[in-house]
CSV table of C-alpha atoms in Angstrom, one decimal:
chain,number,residue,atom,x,y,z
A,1,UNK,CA,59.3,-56.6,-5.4
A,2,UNK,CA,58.8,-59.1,-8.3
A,3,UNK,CA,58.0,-61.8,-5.9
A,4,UNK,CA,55.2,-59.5,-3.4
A,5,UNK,CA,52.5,-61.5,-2.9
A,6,UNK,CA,49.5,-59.7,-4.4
A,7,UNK,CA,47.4,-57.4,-1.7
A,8,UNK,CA,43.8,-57.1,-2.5
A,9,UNK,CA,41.5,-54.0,-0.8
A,10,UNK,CA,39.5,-54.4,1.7
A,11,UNK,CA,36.1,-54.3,-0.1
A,12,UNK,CA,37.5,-56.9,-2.6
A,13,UNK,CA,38.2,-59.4,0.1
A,14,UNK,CA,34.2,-58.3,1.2
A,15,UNK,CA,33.5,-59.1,-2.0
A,16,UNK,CA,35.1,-62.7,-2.4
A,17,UNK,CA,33.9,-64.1,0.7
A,18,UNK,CA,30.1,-63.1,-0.5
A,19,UNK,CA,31.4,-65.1,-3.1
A,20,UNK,CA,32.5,-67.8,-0.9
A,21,UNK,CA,29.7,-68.0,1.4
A,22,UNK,CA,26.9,-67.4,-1.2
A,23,UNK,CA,27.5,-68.4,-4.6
A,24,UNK,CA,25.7,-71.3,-5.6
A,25,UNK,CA,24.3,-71.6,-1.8
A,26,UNK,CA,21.4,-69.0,-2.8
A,27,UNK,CA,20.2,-71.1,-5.4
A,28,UNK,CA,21.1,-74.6,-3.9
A,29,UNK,CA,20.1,-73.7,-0.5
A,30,UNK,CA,16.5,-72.6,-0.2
A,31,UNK,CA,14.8,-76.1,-1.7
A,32,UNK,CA,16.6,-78.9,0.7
A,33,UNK,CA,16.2,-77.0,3.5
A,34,UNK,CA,12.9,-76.5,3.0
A,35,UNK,CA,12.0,-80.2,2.4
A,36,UNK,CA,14.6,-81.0,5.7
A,37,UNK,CA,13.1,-78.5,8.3
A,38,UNK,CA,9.9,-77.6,6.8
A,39,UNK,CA,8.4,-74.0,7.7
A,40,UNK,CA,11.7,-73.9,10.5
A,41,UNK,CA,14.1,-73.7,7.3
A,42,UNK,CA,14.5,-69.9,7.9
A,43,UNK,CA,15.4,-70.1,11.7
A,44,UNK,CA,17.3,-73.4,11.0
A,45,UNK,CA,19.5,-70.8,9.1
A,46,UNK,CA,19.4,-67.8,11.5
A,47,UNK,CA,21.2,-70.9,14.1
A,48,UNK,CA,23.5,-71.9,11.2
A,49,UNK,CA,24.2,-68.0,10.4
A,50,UNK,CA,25.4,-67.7,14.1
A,51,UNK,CA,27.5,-70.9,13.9
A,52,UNK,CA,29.4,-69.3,11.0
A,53,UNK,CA,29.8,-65.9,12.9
A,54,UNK,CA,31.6,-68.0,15.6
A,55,UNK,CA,33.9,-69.7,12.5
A,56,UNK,CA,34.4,-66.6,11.2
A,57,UNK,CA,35.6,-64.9,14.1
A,58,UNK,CA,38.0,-67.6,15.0
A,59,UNK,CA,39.5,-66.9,11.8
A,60,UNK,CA,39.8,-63.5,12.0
A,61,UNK,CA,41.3,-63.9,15.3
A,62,UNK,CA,43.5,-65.9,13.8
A,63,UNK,CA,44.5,-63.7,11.2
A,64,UNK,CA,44.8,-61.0,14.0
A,65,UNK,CA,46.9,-62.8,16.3
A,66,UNK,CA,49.6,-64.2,13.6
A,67,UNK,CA,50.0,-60.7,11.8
A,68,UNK,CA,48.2,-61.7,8.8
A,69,UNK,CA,50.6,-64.5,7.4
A,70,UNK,CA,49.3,-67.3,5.1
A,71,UNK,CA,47.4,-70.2,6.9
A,72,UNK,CA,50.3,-72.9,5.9
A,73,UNK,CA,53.0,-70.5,7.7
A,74,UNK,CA,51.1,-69.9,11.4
A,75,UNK,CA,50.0,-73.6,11.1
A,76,UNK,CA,53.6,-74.7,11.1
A,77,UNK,CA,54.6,-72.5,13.5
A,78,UNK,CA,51.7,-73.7,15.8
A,79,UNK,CA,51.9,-77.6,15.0
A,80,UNK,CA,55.2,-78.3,12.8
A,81,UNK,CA,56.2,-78.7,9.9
A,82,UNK,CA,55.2,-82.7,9.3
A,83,UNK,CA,52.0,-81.9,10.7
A,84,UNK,CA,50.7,-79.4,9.1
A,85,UNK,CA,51.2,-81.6,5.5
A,86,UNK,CA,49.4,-84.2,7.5
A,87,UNK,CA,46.2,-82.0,8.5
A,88,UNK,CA,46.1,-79.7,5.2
A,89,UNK,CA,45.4,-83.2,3.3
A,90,UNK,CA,41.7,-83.3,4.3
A,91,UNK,CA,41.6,-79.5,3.3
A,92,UNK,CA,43.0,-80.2,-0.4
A,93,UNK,CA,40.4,-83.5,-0.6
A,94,UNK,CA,37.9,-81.0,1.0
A,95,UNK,CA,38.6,-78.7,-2.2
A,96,UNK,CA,38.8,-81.2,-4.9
A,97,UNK,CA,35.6,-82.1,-3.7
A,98,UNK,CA,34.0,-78.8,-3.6
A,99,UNK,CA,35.4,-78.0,-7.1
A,100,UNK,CA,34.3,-80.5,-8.8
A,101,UNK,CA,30.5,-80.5,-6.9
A,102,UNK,CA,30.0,-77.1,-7.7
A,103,UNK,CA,30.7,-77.6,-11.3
A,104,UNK,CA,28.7,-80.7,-11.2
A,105,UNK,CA,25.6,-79.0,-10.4
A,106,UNK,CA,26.4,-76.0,-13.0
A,107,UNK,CA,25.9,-79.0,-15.4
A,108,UNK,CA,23.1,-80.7,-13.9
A,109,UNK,CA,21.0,-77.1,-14.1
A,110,UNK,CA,22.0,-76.8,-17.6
A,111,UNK,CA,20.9,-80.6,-18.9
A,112,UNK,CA,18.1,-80.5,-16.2
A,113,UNK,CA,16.3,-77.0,-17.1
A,114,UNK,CA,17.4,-75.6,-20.1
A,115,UNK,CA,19.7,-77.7,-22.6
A,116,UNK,CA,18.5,-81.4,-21.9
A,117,UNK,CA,19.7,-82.8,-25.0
A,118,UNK,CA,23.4,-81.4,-24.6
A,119,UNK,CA,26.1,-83.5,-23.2
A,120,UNK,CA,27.0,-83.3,-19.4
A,121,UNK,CA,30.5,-83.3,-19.6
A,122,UNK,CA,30.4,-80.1,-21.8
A,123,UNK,CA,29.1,-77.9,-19.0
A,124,UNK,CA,31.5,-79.1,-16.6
A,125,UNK,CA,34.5,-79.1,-18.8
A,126,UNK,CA,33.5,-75.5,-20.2
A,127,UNK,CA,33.2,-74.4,-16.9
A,128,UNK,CA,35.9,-75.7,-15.2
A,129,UNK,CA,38.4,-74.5,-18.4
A,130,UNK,CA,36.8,-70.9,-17.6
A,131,UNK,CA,37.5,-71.4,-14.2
A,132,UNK,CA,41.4,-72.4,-14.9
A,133,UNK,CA,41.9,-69.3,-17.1
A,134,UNK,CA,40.4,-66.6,-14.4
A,135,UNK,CA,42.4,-68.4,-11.7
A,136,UNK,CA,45.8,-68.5,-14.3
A,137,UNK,CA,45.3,-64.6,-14.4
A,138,UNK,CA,45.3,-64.2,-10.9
A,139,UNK,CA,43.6,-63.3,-7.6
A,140,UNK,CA,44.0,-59.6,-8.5
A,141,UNK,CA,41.9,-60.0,-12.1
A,142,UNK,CA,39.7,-62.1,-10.6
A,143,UNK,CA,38.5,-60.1,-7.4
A,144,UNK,CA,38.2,-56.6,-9.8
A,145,UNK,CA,36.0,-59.3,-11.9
A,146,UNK,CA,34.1,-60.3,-9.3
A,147,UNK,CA,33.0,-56.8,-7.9
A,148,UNK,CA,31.2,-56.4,-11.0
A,149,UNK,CA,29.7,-59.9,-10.5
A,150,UNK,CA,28.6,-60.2,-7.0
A,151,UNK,CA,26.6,-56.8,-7.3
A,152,UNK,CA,25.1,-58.9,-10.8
A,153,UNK,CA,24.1,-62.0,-8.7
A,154,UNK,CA,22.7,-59.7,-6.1
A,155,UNK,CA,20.4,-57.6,-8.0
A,156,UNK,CA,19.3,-60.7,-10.1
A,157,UNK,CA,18.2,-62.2,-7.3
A,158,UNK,CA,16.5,-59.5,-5.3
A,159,UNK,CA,14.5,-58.4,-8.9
A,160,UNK,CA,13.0,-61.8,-8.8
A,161,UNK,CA,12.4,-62.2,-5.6
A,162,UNK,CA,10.3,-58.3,-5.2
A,163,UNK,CA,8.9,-59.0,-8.9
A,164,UNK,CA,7.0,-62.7,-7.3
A,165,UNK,CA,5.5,-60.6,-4.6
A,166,UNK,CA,1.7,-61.0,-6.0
A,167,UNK,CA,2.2,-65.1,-5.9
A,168,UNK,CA,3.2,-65.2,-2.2
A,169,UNK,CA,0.6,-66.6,0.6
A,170,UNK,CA,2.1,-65.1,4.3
A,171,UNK,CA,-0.1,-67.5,5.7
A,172,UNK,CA,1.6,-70.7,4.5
A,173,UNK,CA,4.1,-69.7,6.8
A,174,UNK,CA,1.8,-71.3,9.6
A,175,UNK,CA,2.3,-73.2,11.5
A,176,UNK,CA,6.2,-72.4,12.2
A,177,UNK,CA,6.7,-75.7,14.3
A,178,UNK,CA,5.7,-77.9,11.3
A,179,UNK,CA,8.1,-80.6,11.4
A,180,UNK,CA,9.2,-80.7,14.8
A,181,UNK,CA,12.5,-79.6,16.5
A,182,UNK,CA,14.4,-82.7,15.3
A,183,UNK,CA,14.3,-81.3,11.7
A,184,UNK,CA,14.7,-78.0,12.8
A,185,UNK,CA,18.4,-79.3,13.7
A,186,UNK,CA,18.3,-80.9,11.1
A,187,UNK,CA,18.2,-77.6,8.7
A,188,UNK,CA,20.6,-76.9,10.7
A,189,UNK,CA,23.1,-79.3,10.8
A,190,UNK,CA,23.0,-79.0,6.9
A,191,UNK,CA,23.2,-74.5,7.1
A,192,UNK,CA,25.9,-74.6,9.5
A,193,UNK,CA,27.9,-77.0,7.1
A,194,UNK,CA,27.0,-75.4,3.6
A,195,UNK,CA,27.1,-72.5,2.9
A,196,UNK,CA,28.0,-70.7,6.6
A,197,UNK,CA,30.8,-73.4,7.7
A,198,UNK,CA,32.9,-73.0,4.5
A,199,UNK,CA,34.0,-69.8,6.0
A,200,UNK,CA,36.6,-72.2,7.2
A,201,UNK,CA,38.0,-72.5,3.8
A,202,UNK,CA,38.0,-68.8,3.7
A,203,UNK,CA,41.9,-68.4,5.7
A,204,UNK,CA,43.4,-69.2,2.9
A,205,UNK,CA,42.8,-66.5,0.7
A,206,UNK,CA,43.0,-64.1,4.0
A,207,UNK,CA,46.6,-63.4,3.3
A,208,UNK,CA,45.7,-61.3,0.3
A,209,UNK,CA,44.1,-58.8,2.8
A,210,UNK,CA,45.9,-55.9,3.4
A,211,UNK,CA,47.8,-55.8,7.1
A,212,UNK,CA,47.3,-51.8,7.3
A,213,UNK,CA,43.4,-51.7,7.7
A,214,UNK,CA,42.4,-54.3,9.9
A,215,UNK,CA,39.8,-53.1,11.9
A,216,UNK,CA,38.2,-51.9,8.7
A,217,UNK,CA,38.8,-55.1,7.2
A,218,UNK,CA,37.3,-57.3,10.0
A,219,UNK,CA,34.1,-54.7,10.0
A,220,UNK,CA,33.7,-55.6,6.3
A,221,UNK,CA,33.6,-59.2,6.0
A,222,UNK,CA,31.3,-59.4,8.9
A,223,UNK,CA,28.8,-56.9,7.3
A,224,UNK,CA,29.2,-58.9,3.7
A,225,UNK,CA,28.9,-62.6,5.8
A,226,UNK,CA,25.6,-60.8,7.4
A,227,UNK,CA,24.3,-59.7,4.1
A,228,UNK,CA,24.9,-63.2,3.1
A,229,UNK,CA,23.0,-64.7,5.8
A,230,UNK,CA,19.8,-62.2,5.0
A,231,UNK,CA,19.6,-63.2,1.6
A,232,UNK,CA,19.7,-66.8,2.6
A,233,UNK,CA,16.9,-66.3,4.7
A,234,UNK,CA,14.4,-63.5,2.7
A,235,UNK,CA,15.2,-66.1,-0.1
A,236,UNK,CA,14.0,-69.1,1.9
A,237,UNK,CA,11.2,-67.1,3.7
A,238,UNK,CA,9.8,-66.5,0.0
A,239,UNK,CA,10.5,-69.7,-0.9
A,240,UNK,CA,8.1,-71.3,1.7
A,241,UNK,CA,5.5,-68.0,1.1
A,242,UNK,CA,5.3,-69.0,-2.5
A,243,UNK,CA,5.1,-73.0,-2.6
A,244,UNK,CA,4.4,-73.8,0.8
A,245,UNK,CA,4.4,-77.7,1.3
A,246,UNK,CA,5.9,-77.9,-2.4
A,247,UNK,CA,8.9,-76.6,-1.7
A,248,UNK,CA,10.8,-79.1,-0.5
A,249,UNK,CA,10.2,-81.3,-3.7
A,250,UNK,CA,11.0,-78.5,-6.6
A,251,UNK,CA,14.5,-78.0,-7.6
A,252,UNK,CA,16.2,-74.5,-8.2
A,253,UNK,CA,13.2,-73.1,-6.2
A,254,UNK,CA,14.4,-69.7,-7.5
A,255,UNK,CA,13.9,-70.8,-11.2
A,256,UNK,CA,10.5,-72.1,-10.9
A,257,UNK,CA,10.0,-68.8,-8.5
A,258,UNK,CA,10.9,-67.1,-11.8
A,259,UNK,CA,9.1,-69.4,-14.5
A,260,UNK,CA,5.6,-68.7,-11.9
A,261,UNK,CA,5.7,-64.6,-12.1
A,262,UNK,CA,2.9,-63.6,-14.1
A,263,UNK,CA,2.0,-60.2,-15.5
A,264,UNK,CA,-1.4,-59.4,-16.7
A,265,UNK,CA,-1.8,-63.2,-16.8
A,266,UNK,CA,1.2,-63.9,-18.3
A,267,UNK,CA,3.9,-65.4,-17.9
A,268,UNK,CA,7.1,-63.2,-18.3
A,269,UNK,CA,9.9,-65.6,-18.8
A,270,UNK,CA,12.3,-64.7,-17.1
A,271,UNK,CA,14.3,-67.7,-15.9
A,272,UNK,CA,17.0,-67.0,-17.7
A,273,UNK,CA,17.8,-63.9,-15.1
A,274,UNK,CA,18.0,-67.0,-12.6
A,275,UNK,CA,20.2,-68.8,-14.6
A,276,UNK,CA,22.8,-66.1,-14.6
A,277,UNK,CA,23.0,-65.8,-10.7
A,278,UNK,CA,23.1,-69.4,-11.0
A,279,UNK,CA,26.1,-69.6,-13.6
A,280,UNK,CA,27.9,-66.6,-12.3
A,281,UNK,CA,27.7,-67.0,-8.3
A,282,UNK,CA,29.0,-70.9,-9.4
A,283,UNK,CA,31.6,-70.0,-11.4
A,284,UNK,CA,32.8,-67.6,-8.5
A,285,UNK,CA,32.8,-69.7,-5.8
A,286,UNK,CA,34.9,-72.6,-8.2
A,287,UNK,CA,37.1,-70.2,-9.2
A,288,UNK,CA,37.8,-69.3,-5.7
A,289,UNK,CA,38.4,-72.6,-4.4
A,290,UNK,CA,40.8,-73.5,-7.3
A,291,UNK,CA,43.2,-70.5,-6.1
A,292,UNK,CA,43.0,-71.8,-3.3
A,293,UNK,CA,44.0,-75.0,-3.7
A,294,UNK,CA,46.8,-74.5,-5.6
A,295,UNK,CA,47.8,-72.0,-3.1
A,296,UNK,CA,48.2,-74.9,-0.8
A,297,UNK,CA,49.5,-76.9,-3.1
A,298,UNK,CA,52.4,-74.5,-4.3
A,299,UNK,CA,53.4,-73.8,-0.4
A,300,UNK,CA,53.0,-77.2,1.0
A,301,UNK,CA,56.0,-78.4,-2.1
A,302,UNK,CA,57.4,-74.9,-2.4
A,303,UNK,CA,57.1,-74.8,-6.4
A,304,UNK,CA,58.7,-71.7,-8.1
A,305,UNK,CA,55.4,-70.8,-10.0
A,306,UNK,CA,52.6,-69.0,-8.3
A,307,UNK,CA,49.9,-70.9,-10.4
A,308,UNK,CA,52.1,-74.6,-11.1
A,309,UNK,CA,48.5,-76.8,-10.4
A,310,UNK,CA,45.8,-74.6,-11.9
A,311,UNK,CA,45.8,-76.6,-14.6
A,312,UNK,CA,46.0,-80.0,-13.3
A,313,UNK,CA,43.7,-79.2,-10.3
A,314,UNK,CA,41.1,-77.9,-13.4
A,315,UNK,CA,42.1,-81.5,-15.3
A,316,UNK,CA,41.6,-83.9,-12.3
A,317,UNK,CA,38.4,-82.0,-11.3
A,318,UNK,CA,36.5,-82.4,-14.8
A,319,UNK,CA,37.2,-86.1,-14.5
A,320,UNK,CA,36.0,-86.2,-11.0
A,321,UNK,CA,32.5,-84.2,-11.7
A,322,UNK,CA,32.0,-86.7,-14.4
A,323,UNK,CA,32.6,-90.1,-12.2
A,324,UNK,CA,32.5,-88.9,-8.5
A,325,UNK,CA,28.7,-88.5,-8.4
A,326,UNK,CA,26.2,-92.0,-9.6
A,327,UNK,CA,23.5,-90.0,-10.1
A,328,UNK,CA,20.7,-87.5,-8.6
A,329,UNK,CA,20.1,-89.3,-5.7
A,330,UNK,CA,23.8,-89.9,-5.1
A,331,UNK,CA,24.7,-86.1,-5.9
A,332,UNK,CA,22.0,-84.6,-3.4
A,333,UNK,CA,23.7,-87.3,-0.7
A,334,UNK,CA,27.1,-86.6,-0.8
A,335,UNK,CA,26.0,-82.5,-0.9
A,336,UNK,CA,23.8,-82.4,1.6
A,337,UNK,CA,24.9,-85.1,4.1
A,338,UNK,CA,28.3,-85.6,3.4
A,339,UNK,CA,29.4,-82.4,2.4
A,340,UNK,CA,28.0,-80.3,5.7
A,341,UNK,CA,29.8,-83.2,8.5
A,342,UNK,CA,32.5,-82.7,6.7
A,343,UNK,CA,32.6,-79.3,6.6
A,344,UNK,CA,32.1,-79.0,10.4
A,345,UNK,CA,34.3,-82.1,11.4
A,346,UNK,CA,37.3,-81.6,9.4
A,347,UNK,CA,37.6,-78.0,8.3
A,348,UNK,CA,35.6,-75.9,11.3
A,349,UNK,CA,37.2,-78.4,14.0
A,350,UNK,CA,40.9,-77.4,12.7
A,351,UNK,CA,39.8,-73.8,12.9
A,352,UNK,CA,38.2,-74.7,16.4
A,353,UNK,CA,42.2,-76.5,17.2
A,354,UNK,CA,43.9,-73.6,15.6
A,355,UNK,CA,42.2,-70.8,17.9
A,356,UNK,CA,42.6,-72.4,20.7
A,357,UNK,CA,46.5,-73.5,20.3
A,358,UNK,CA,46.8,-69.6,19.3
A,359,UNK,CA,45.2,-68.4,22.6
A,360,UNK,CA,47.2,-71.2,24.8
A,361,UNK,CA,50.7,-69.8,23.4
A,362,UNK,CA,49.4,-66.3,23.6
A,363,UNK,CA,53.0,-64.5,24.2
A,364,UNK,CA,54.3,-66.3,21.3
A,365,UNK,CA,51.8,-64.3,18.6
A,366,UNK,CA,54.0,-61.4,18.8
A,367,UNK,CA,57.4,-63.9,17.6
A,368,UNK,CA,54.8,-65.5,15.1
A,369,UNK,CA,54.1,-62.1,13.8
A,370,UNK,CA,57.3,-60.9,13.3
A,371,UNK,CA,58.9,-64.2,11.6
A,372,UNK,CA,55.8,-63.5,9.4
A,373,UNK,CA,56.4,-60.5,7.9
């Protein structure tokens, strides 16, 4: 009993792949797309939603078929045992990378917006060492944390979104074929990638789910990857409705959504609302990853302790947000090219490879299952 791996409820694992899948994305999201696909942005993201309901459903089936054992067990049943160290090595780089990006930006809102004459590296080391101690306490403490959070980014984000509603212009909406359909897939390519691809990553923390409800559980996680995909889209919608053309040049579009509301004439100042959606749906989504990779980590060299590389995962990634990224220009590159091709090349193809080897053995699902459990 000491050694059960912790079991999480159905609405928490709801609740954590919002986190997942949203996080920074909502804030991130709505500006690049906009300055990739123009007035398209929304329906570049209604494609890249579908793209990530066909992920996530390959995962679930996954899940289904393999009776709900970790990712690193059905994998070596499926491909081996040397095989599966070599193709989870892309997944860890995949995470290092996504740690240390995310933090990066939570420091580059912070020096860019609101404390310019503060040091980077304190925002990213303060972050990632809040990150380190959530993750040390577990997956339990964090999800109950983080259904108190998600509803918080939620609501943050909707208020200023209904409060703007005098500033928007429907009509810069027109025309809806602005840019052409080239950057239409081009929106696209960069949706399906990040945020809706990263479902991918999701598997690994699948095994917390509990095996008894899984027809509620599956119902779940696609109504919270849904609500996800709304809120991507209302937020781009309003996005385009309040800027138009501009759009696509301002950063955190939210923010400056939230420095333009006006009441009688004045402004209201409430950007710091943003900056906690901003802060806490970042600090979810690195927290996340960082259980995750040291759940890799610990089954791929079968460490005794549950949580051996929290700390040196949190180490290596504060470096790495300080010298992986040259600058701006460099940052918005590797985020919004790199990032979404890898995404779909390395970590949705393996899902892709998975599913399908899982559906060619078919009969042996039932054996997996049982040497699972």
């Amino acid at each position: 009993m000491k050694n059960r791996p912790p079991t999480l409820t159905t609405g928490q694992m709801a609740n954590l792949l919002i986190a997942v899948t949203m996080g920074s994305a909502i804030i991130y999201i709505p500006t690049p797309l906009v300055g990739f696909s123009g007035n398209t942005a929304w329906l570049s993201l209604i494609g890249a939603y579908g793209f990530g309901i066909l992920v996530l459903t390959c995962t679930l089936y996954l899940h289904h078929r393999h009776g709900g054992i970790e990712l690193i067990e059905y994998c070596r049943k499926l491909i081996g045992g040397v095989p599966t160290v070599l193709v989870m090595l892309p997944i860890i780089v995949m995470l290092l990378f996504a740690i240390s990006a995310i933090v990066t930006g939570i420091g580059d809102f912070f020096v860019s917006s609101m404390m310019p004459k503060t040091p980077f590296y304190i925002f990213c080391s303060i972050s990632l060492l809040v990150s380190a101690l959530t993750a040390r306490a577990g997956i339990v403490i964090a999800a109950r944390m983080f259904m108190l959070l998600v509803p918080v980014m939620f609501i943050f984000t909707l208020v200023i979104l209904l409060i703007a509603f005098p500033i928007y212009d429907w009509g810069r909406l027109l025309p809806i074929p602005d840019k052409g359909i080239g950057d239409l897939l081009h929106g696209f390519f960069v949706a399906a990638g990040f945020p809706f691809g990263e479902v991918c990553l999701f598997p690994i923390l699948l095994s917390y789910a509990p095996k008894d409800h899984a027809k509620v559980l599956y119902r779940r996680l696609f109504f919270a990857f849904s609500l996800t995909g709304a809120t991507m889209v209302v937020a781009t919608l309003c996005t385009i409705v309040a800027f138009g053309p501009a759009s696509g040049h301002l950063s955190y579009s939210l923010y400056q959504l939230a420095s333009n509301i006006q009441v009688n004439g004045n402004n209201v100042r409430i950007e710091a609302i943003v900056g906690i959606a901003i802060i806490v749906g970042s600090y979810m989504k690195a927290t996340l990853y960082l259980i995750a990779l040291n759940k890799l980590l610990v089954r791929l060299t079968r460490a005794n302790r549950s949580d051996a590389y929290i700390y040196p995962i949190a180490l290596l990634c504060t470096m790495l947000s300080l010298t992986l990224f040259s600058g701006p220009a460099d940052f918005q590159y590797q985020v919004y090219t790199i990032w979404p091709f890898t995404v779909i090349a390395v970590g949705c193809t393996f899902i892709f490879i998975l599913t399908v080897l899982t559906w060619i053995r078919g009969g042996d699902s039932n054996h997996l299952r049982e040497r699972g459990t």
